[in-house]
mmCIF file with all atom_site columns, C-alpha atoms and ligand atoms in Angstrom:
data_model
loop_
_atom_site.group_PDB
_atom_site.id
_atom_site.type_symbol
_atom_site.label_atom_id
_atom_site.label_alt_id
_atom_site.label_comp_id
_atom_site.label_asym_id
_atom_site.label_entity_id
_atom_site.label_seq_id
_atom_site.pdbx_PDB_ins_code
_atom_site.Cartn_x
_atom_site.Cartn_y
_atom_site.Cartn_z
_atom_site.occupancy
_atom_site.B_iso_or_equiv
_atom_site.pdbx_formal_charge
_atom_site.auth_seq_id
_atom_site.auth_comp_id
_atom_site.auth_asym_id
_atom_site.auth_atom_id
_atom_site.pdbx_PDB_model_num
ATOM   1   C  CA  . MET A 1 1   ? 119.212 74.548  96.950  1.00 0.00 ? 1   MET A CA  1
ATOM   2   C  CA  . LEU A 1 2   ? 122.156 75.802  99.371  1.00 0.00 ? 2   LEU A CA  1
ATOM   3   C  CA  . ARG A 1 3   ? 124.657 73.576  97.673  1.00 0.00 ? 3   ARG A CA  1
ATOM   4   C  CA  . ASP A 1 4   ? 123.215 74.746  94.066  1.00 0.00 ? 4   ASP A CA  1
ATOM   5   C  CA  . VAL A 1 5   ? 124.367 78.294  95.351  1.00 0.00 ? 5   VAL A CA  1
ATOM   6   C  CA  . ALA A 1 6   ? 127.858 77.426  96.852  1.00 0.00 ? 6   ALA A CA  1
ATOM   7   C  CA  . LEU A 1 7   ? 126.407 77.863  100.354 1.00 0.00 ? 7   LEU A CA  1
ATOM   8   C  CA  . ARG A 1 8   ? 127.475 76.169  103.415 1.00 0.00 ? 8   ARG A CA  1
ATOM   9   C  CA  . VAL A 1 9   ? 124.504 74.096  104.344 1.00 0.00 ? 9   VAL A CA  1
ATOM   10  C  CA  . THR A 1 10  ? 124.394 75.102  108.369 1.00 0.00 ? 10  THR A CA  1
ATOM   11  C  CA  . ARG A 1 11  ? 121.068 74.123  110.240 1.00 0.00 ? 11  ARG A CA  1
ATOM   12  C  CA  . PRO A 1 12  ? 119.521 77.596  111.082 1.00 0.00 ? 12  PRO A CA  1
ATOM   13  C  CA  . ARG A 1 13  ? 119.963 78.168  106.926 1.00 0.00 ? 13  ARG A CA  1
ATOM   14  C  CA  . VAL A 1 14  ? 118.375 74.913  106.689 1.00 0.00 ? 14  VAL A CA  1
ATOM   15  C  CA  . ALA A 1 15  ? 115.300 75.815  109.135 1.00 0.00 ? 15  ALA A CA  1
ATOM   16  C  CA  . VAL A 1 16  ? 115.264 79.433  107.773 1.00 0.00 ? 16  VAL A CA  1
ATOM   17  C  CA  . LEU A 1 17  ? 114.940 77.944  104.543 1.00 0.00 ? 17  LEU A CA  1
ATOM   18  C  CA  . SER A 1 18  ? 112.092 75.707  104.854 1.00 0.00 ? 18  SER A CA  1
ATOM   19  C  CA  . ALA A 1 19  ? 109.945 77.788  107.745 1.00 0.00 ? 19  ALA A CA  1
ATOM   20  C  CA  . VAL A 1 20  ? 110.067 80.664  104.455 1.00 0.00 ? 20  VAL A CA  1
ATOM   21  C  CA  . HIS A 1 21  ? 108.876 77.676  102.394 1.00 0.00 ? 21  HIS A CA  1
ATOM   22  C  CA  . ASP A 1 22  ? 106.120 76.767  104.323 1.00 0.00 ? 22  ASP A CA  1
ATOM   23  C  CA  . ARG A 1 23  ? 105.092 80.128  105.085 1.00 0.00 ? 23  ARG A CA  1
ATOM   24  C  CA  . PRO A 1 24  ? 105.152 82.797  102.421 1.00 0.00 ? 24  PRO A CA  1
ATOM   25  C  CA  . HIS A 1 25  ? 105.253 86.203  103.162 1.00 0.00 ? 25  HIS A CA  1
ATOM   26  C  CA  . ALA A 1 26  ? 106.050 85.998  106.778 1.00 0.00 ? 26  ALA A CA  1
ATOM   27  C  CA  . ASP A 1 27  ? 107.906 88.504  108.649 1.00 0.00 ? 27  ASP A CA  1
ATOM   28  C  CA  . THR A 1 28  ? 110.750 88.089  110.429 1.00 0.00 ? 28  THR A CA  1
ATOM   29  C  CA  . ASP A 1 29  ? 109.266 87.411  113.467 1.00 0.00 ? 29  ASP A CA  1
ATOM   30  C  CA  . SER A 1 30  ? 107.291 84.624  112.922 1.00 0.00 ? 30  SER A CA  1
ATOM   31  C  CA  . ILE A 1 31  ? 110.510 82.884  110.824 1.00 0.00 ? 31  ILE A CA  1
ATOM   32  C  CA  . ILE A 1 32  ? 112.206 83.262  114.095 1.00 0.00 ? 32  ILE A CA  1
ATOM   33  C  CA  . GLY A 1 33  ? 109.004 81.449  115.891 1.00 0.00 ? 33  GLY A CA  1
ATOM   34  C  CA  . ALA A 1 34  ? 108.895 78.535  113.396 1.00 0.00 ? 34  ALA A CA  1
ATOM   35  C  CA  . VAL A 1 35  ? 112.697 78.425  113.740 1.00 0.00 ? 35  VAL A CA  1
ATOM   36  C  CA  . ARG A 1 36  ? 113.056 78.145  117.345 1.00 0.00 ? 36  ARG A CA  1
ATOM   37  C  CA  . ARG A 1 37  ? 110.248 75.490  117.621 1.00 0.00 ? 37  ARG A CA  1
ATOM   38  C  CA  . GLU A 1 38  ? 112.918 73.528  115.466 1.00 0.00 ? 38  GLU A CA  1
ATOM   39  C  CA  . LEU A 1 39  ? 115.780 74.519  117.052 1.00 0.00 ? 39  LEU A CA  1
ATOM   40  C  CA  . PRO A 1 40  ? 115.520 76.197  120.404 1.00 0.00 ? 40  PRO A CA  1
ATOM   41  C  CA  . GLU A 1 41  ? 118.770 77.213  120.213 1.00 0.00 ? 41  GLU A CA  1
ATOM   42  C  CA  . VAL A 1 42  ? 119.687 79.410  117.400 1.00 0.00 ? 42  VAL A CA  1
ATOM   43  C  CA  . SER A 1 43  ? 119.850 83.006  117.729 1.00 0.00 ? 43  SER A CA  1
ATOM   44  C  CA  . HIS A 1 44  ? 118.030 85.633  116.599 1.00 0.00 ? 44  HIS A CA  1
ATOM   45  C  CA  . GLN A 1 45  ? 120.929 86.704  114.708 1.00 0.00 ? 45  GLN A CA  1
ATOM   46  C  CA  . ALA A 1 46  ? 121.558 83.651  113.251 1.00 0.00 ? 46  ALA A CA  1
ATOM   47  C  CA  . VAL A 1 47  ? 117.963 83.553  111.720 1.00 0.00 ? 47  VAL A CA  1
ATOM   48  C  CA  . TYR A 1 48  ? 118.650 87.606  110.890 1.00 0.00 ? 48  TYR A CA  1
ATOM   49  C  CA  . ASP A 1 49  ? 121.945 86.759  109.418 1.00 0.00 ? 49  ASP A CA  1
ATOM   50  C  CA  . SER A 1 50  ? 120.700 83.254  107.050 1.00 0.00 ? 50  SER A CA  1
ATOM   51  C  CA  . LEU A 1 51  ? 117.673 85.646  106.057 1.00 0.00 ? 51  LEU A CA  1
ATOM   52  C  CA  . HIS A 1 52  ? 120.227 87.934  104.938 1.00 0.00 ? 52  HIS A CA  1
ATOM   53  C  CA  . THR A 1 53  ? 122.387 85.620  103.054 1.00 0.00 ? 53  THR A CA  1
ATOM   54  C  CA  . LEU A 1 54  ? 119.678 83.390  101.380 1.00 0.00 ? 54  LEU A CA  1
ATOM   55  C  CA  . THR A 1 55  ? 117.922 86.620  99.908  1.00 0.00 ? 55  THR A CA  1
ATOM   56  C  CA  . ALA A 1 56  ? 121.801 87.858  98.685  1.00 0.00 ? 56  ALA A CA  1
ATOM   57  C  CA  . VAL A 1 57  ? 121.836 84.700  96.918  1.00 0.00 ? 57  VAL A CA  1
ATOM   58  C  CA  . GLY A 1 58  ? 118.523 84.930  95.533  1.00 0.00 ? 58  GLY A CA  1
ATOM   59  C  CA  . LEU A 1 59  ? 117.000 81.935  97.192  1.00 0.00 ? 59  LEU A CA  1
ATOM   60  C  CA  . VAL A 1 60  ? 114.503 84.094  99.061  1.00 0.00 ? 60  VAL A CA  1
ATOM   61  C  CA  . ARG A 1 61  ? 113.133 87.464  98.022  1.00 0.00 ? 61  ARG A CA  1
ATOM   62  C  CA  . ARG A 1 62  ? 112.732 89.877  100.602 1.00 0.00 ? 62  ARG A CA  1
ATOM   63  C  CA  . ILE A 1 63  ? 109.125 92.276  99.966  1.00 0.00 ? 63  ILE A CA  1
ATOM   64  C  CA  . GLN A 1 64  ? 108.108 95.275  101.501 1.00 0.00 ? 64  GLN A CA  1
ATOM   65  C  CA  . PRO A 1 65  ? 104.586 96.933  100.887 1.00 0.00 ? 65  PRO A CA  1
ATOM   66  C  CA  . SER A 1 66  ? 104.568 100.401 102.015 1.00 0.00 ? 66  SER A CA  1
ATOM   67  C  CA  . GLY A 1 67  ? 103.450 100.536 105.736 1.00 0.00 ? 67  GLY A CA  1
ATOM   68  C  CA  . SER A 1 68  ? 104.362 96.599  106.152 1.00 0.00 ? 68  SER A CA  1
ATOM   69  C  CA  . VAL A 1 69  ? 107.347 95.025  107.530 1.00 0.00 ? 69  VAL A CA  1
ATOM   70  C  CA  . ALA A 1 70  ? 109.768 93.200  105.450 1.00 0.00 ? 70  ALA A CA  1
ATOM   71  C  CA  . ARG A 1 71  ? 108.225 89.419  104.434 1.00 0.00 ? 71  ARG A CA  1
ATOM   72  C  CA  . TYR A 1 72  ? 110.025 87.031  102.855 1.00 0.00 ? 72  TYR A CA  1
ATOM   73  C  CA  . GLU A 1 73  ? 109.059 84.111  100.305 1.00 0.00 ? 73  GLU A CA  1
ATOM   74  C  CA  . SER A 1 74  ? 110.864 81.454  98.579  1.00 0.00 ? 74  SER A CA  1
ATOM   75  C  CA  . ARG A 1 75  ? 108.762 81.846  95.242  1.00 0.00 ? 75  ARG A CA  1
ATOM   76  C  CA  . VAL A 1 76  ? 111.599 83.462  93.275  1.00 0.00 ? 76  VAL A CA  1
ATOM   77  C  CA  . GLY A 1 77  ? 112.890 84.009  89.631  1.00 0.00 ? 77  GLY A CA  1
ATOM   78  C  CA  . ASP A 1 78  ? 109.139 83.880  88.131  1.00 0.00 ? 78  ASP A CA  1
ATOM   79  C  CA  . ASN A 1 79  ? 108.328 87.943  88.439  1.00 0.00 ? 79  ASN A CA  1
ATOM   80  C  CA  . HIS A 1 80  ? 105.263 87.022  90.266  1.00 0.00 ? 80  HIS A CA  1
ATOM   81  C  CA  . HIS A 1 81  ? 103.493 90.574  91.849  1.00 0.00 ? 81  HIS A CA  1
ATOM   82  C  CA  . HIS A 1 82  ? 101.653 90.461  94.836  1.00 0.00 ? 82  HIS A CA  1
ATOM   83  C  CA  . VAL A 1 83  ? 98.013  91.584  96.263  1.00 0.00 ? 83  VAL A CA  1
ATOM   84  C  CA  . VAL A 1 84  ? 98.078  93.363  99.655  1.00 0.00 ? 84  VAL A CA  1
ATOM   85  C  CA  . CYS A 1 85  ? 94.998  94.281  101.412 1.00 0.00 ? 85  CYS A CA  1
ATOM   86  C  CA  . ARG A 1 86  ? 94.757  97.574  102.494 1.00 0.00 ? 86  ARG A CA  1
ATOM   87  C  CA  . SER A 1 87  ? 92.608  96.952  105.532 1.00 0.00 ? 87  SER A CA  1
ATOM   88  C  CA  . CYS A 1 88  ? 94.522  93.790  107.065 1.00 0.00 ? 88  CYS A CA  1
ATOM   89  C  CA  . ALA A 1 89  ? 97.556  93.667  105.223 1.00 0.00 ? 89  ALA A CA  1
ATOM   90  C  CA  . ALA A 1 90  ? 97.261  90.088  104.060 1.00 0.00 ? 90  ALA A CA  1
ATOM   91  C  CA  . ILE A 1 91  ? 99.221  89.240  100.679 1.00 0.00 ? 91  ILE A CA  1
ATOM   92  C  CA  . SER A 1 92  ? 98.538  86.821  97.850  1.00 0.00 ? 92  SER A CA  1
ATOM   93  C  CA  . ASP A 1 93  ? 100.732 86.102  94.724  1.00 0.00 ? 93  ASP A CA  1
ATOM   94  C  CA  . VAL A 1 94  ? 99.549  87.327  91.698  1.00 0.00 ? 94  VAL A CA  1
ATOM   95  C  CA  . ASP A 1 95  ? 101.148 85.661  88.321  1.00 0.00 ? 95  ASP A CA  1
ATOM   96  C  CA  . CYS A 1 96  ? 103.257 88.083  85.881  1.00 0.00 ? 96  CYS A CA  1
ATOM   97  C  CA  . ALA A 1 97  ? 100.491 89.849  84.033  1.00 0.00 ? 97  ALA A CA  1
ATOM   98  C  CA  . THR A 1 98  ? 102.475 89.110  80.811  1.00 0.00 ? 98  THR A CA  1
ATOM   99  C  CA  . GLY A 1 99  ? 104.522 85.995  81.998  1.00 0.00 ? 99  GLY A CA  1
ATOM   100 C  CA  . GLU A 1 100 ? 107.891 87.604  81.680  1.00 0.00 ? 100 GLU A CA  1
ATOM   101 C  CA  . ALA A 1 101 ? 109.713 90.879  83.395  1.00 0.00 ? 101 ALA A CA  1
ATOM   102 C  CA  . PRO A 1 102 ? 109.313 93.849  82.751  1.00 0.00 ? 102 PRO A CA  1
ATOM   103 C  CA  . CYS A 1 103 ? 105.624 93.643  82.377  1.00 0.00 ? 103 CYS A CA  1
ATOM   104 C  CA  . LEU A 1 104 ? 104.906 96.930  82.116  1.00 0.00 ? 104 LEU A CA  1
ATOM   105 C  CA  . ASP A 1 105 ? 105.936 99.532  79.178  1.00 0.00 ? 105 ASP A CA  1
ATOM   106 C  CA  . ALA A 1 106 ? 106.795 102.369 80.526  1.00 0.00 ? 106 ALA A CA  1
ATOM   107 C  CA  . SER A 1 107 ? 105.573 105.647 79.147  1.00 0.00 ? 107 SER A CA  1
ATOM   108 C  CA  . ASP A 1 108 ? 109.147 107.125 79.036  1.00 0.00 ? 108 ASP A CA  1
ATOM   109 C  CA  . THR A 1 109 ? 112.411 104.996 79.526  1.00 0.00 ? 109 THR A CA  1
ATOM   110 C  CA  . HIS A 1 110 ? 114.172 108.618 79.652  1.00 0.00 ? 110 HIS A CA  1
ATOM   111 C  CA  . GLY A 1 111 ? 116.988 106.215 77.822  1.00 0.00 ? 111 GLY A CA  1
ATOM   112 C  CA  . PHE A 1 112 ? 117.181 103.416 80.655  1.00 0.00 ? 112 PHE A CA  1
ATOM   113 C  CA  . THR A 1 113 ? 117.297 99.541  79.981  1.00 0.00 ? 113 THR A CA  1
ATOM   114 C  CA  . ILE A 1 114 ? 114.527 98.300  81.946  1.00 0.00 ? 114 ILE A CA  1
ATOM   115 C  CA  . ASP A 1 115 ? 114.092 95.351  83.392  1.00 0.00 ? 115 ASP A CA  1
ATOM   116 C  CA  . GLU A 1 116 ? 111.527 95.112  85.590  1.00 0.00 ? 116 GLU A CA  1
ATOM   117 C  CA  . ALA A 1 117 ? 108.589 96.986  87.227  1.00 0.00 ? 117 ALA A CA  1
ATOM   118 C  CA  . GLU A 1 118 ? 107.595 96.259  90.477  1.00 0.00 ? 118 GLU A CA  1
ATOM   119 C  CA  . VAL A 1 119 ? 103.833 95.912  90.535  1.00 0.00 ? 119 VAL A CA  1
ATOM   120 C  CA  . ILE A 1 120 ? 101.898 95.302  94.052  1.00 0.00 ? 120 ILE A CA  1
ATOM   121 C  CA  . TYR A 1 121 ? 97.898  95.521  93.889  1.00 0.00 ? 121 TYR A CA  1
ATOM   122 C  CA  . TRP A 1 122 ? 96.142  97.240  96.533  1.00 0.00 ? 122 TRP A CA  1
ATOM   123 C  CA  . GLY A 1 123 ? 92.592  96.371  97.570  1.00 0.00 ? 123 GLY A CA  1
ATOM   124 C  CA  . LEU A 1 124 ? 90.450  94.646  100.198 1.00 0.00 ? 124 LEU A CA  1
ATOM   125 C  CA  . CYS A 1 125 ? 90.461  90.821  100.419 1.00 0.00 ? 125 CYS A CA  1
ATOM   126 C  CA  . PRO A 1 126 ? 87.041  88.977  100.570 1.00 0.00 ? 126 PRO A CA  1
ATOM   127 C  CA  . THR A 1 127 ? 87.100  89.058  104.370 1.00 0.00 ? 127 THR A CA  1
ATOM   128 C  CA  . CYS A 1 128 ? 87.394  92.593  104.345 1.00 0.00 ? 128 CYS A CA  1
ATOM   129 C  CA  . SER A 1 129 ? 85.045  93.719  101.551 1.00 0.00 ? 129 SER A CA  1
ATOM   130 C  CA  . LYS A 1 130 ? 82.303  91.425  103.627 1.00 0.00 ? 130 LYS A CA  1
ATOM   131 C  CA  . ARG A 1 131 ? 82.949  93.229  106.806 1.00 0.00 ? 131 ARG A CA  1
ATOM   132 C  CA  . SER A 1 132 ? 82.442  96.866  104.979 1.00 0.00 ? 132 SER A CA  1
HETATM 133 ZN ZN1 . ZN  B 2 .   ? 91.382  92.333  104.532 1.00 0.00 ? 201 ZN  B ZN1 1
HETATM 134 ZN ZN1 . ZN  B 2 .   ? 105.052 86.124  96.450  1.00 0.00 ? 202 ZN  B ZN1 1
#
């Protein structure tokens, strides 16, 4: 995947990519933890840099629901959305409602050419709805 986007293949990049792949919606701290279990010598900065680079080339997608730290996922390019629990901040993927972006029609485009609607569904996850 790294070669496909003309990125040099480095051990930190490979480790970060596989950590994100294995833990969808993980935050930076848990990615650092996972990478360092495999490569103890990798610095925090190298993980930050790799996340930044991988996000910039589109191999990793960064999401940040309001009130949450940044989270990362390797499921990219399919315009999927997220459902977030208001109580415990659990996140799940929701397929695009119509199959392609933008999956909502703006009531007024103000002359803009719109290519994406960023949709987050908010609610309570099954565990939290049982508790309340
Ligand atoms: Zn919850
Ligand atoms: Zn996702």
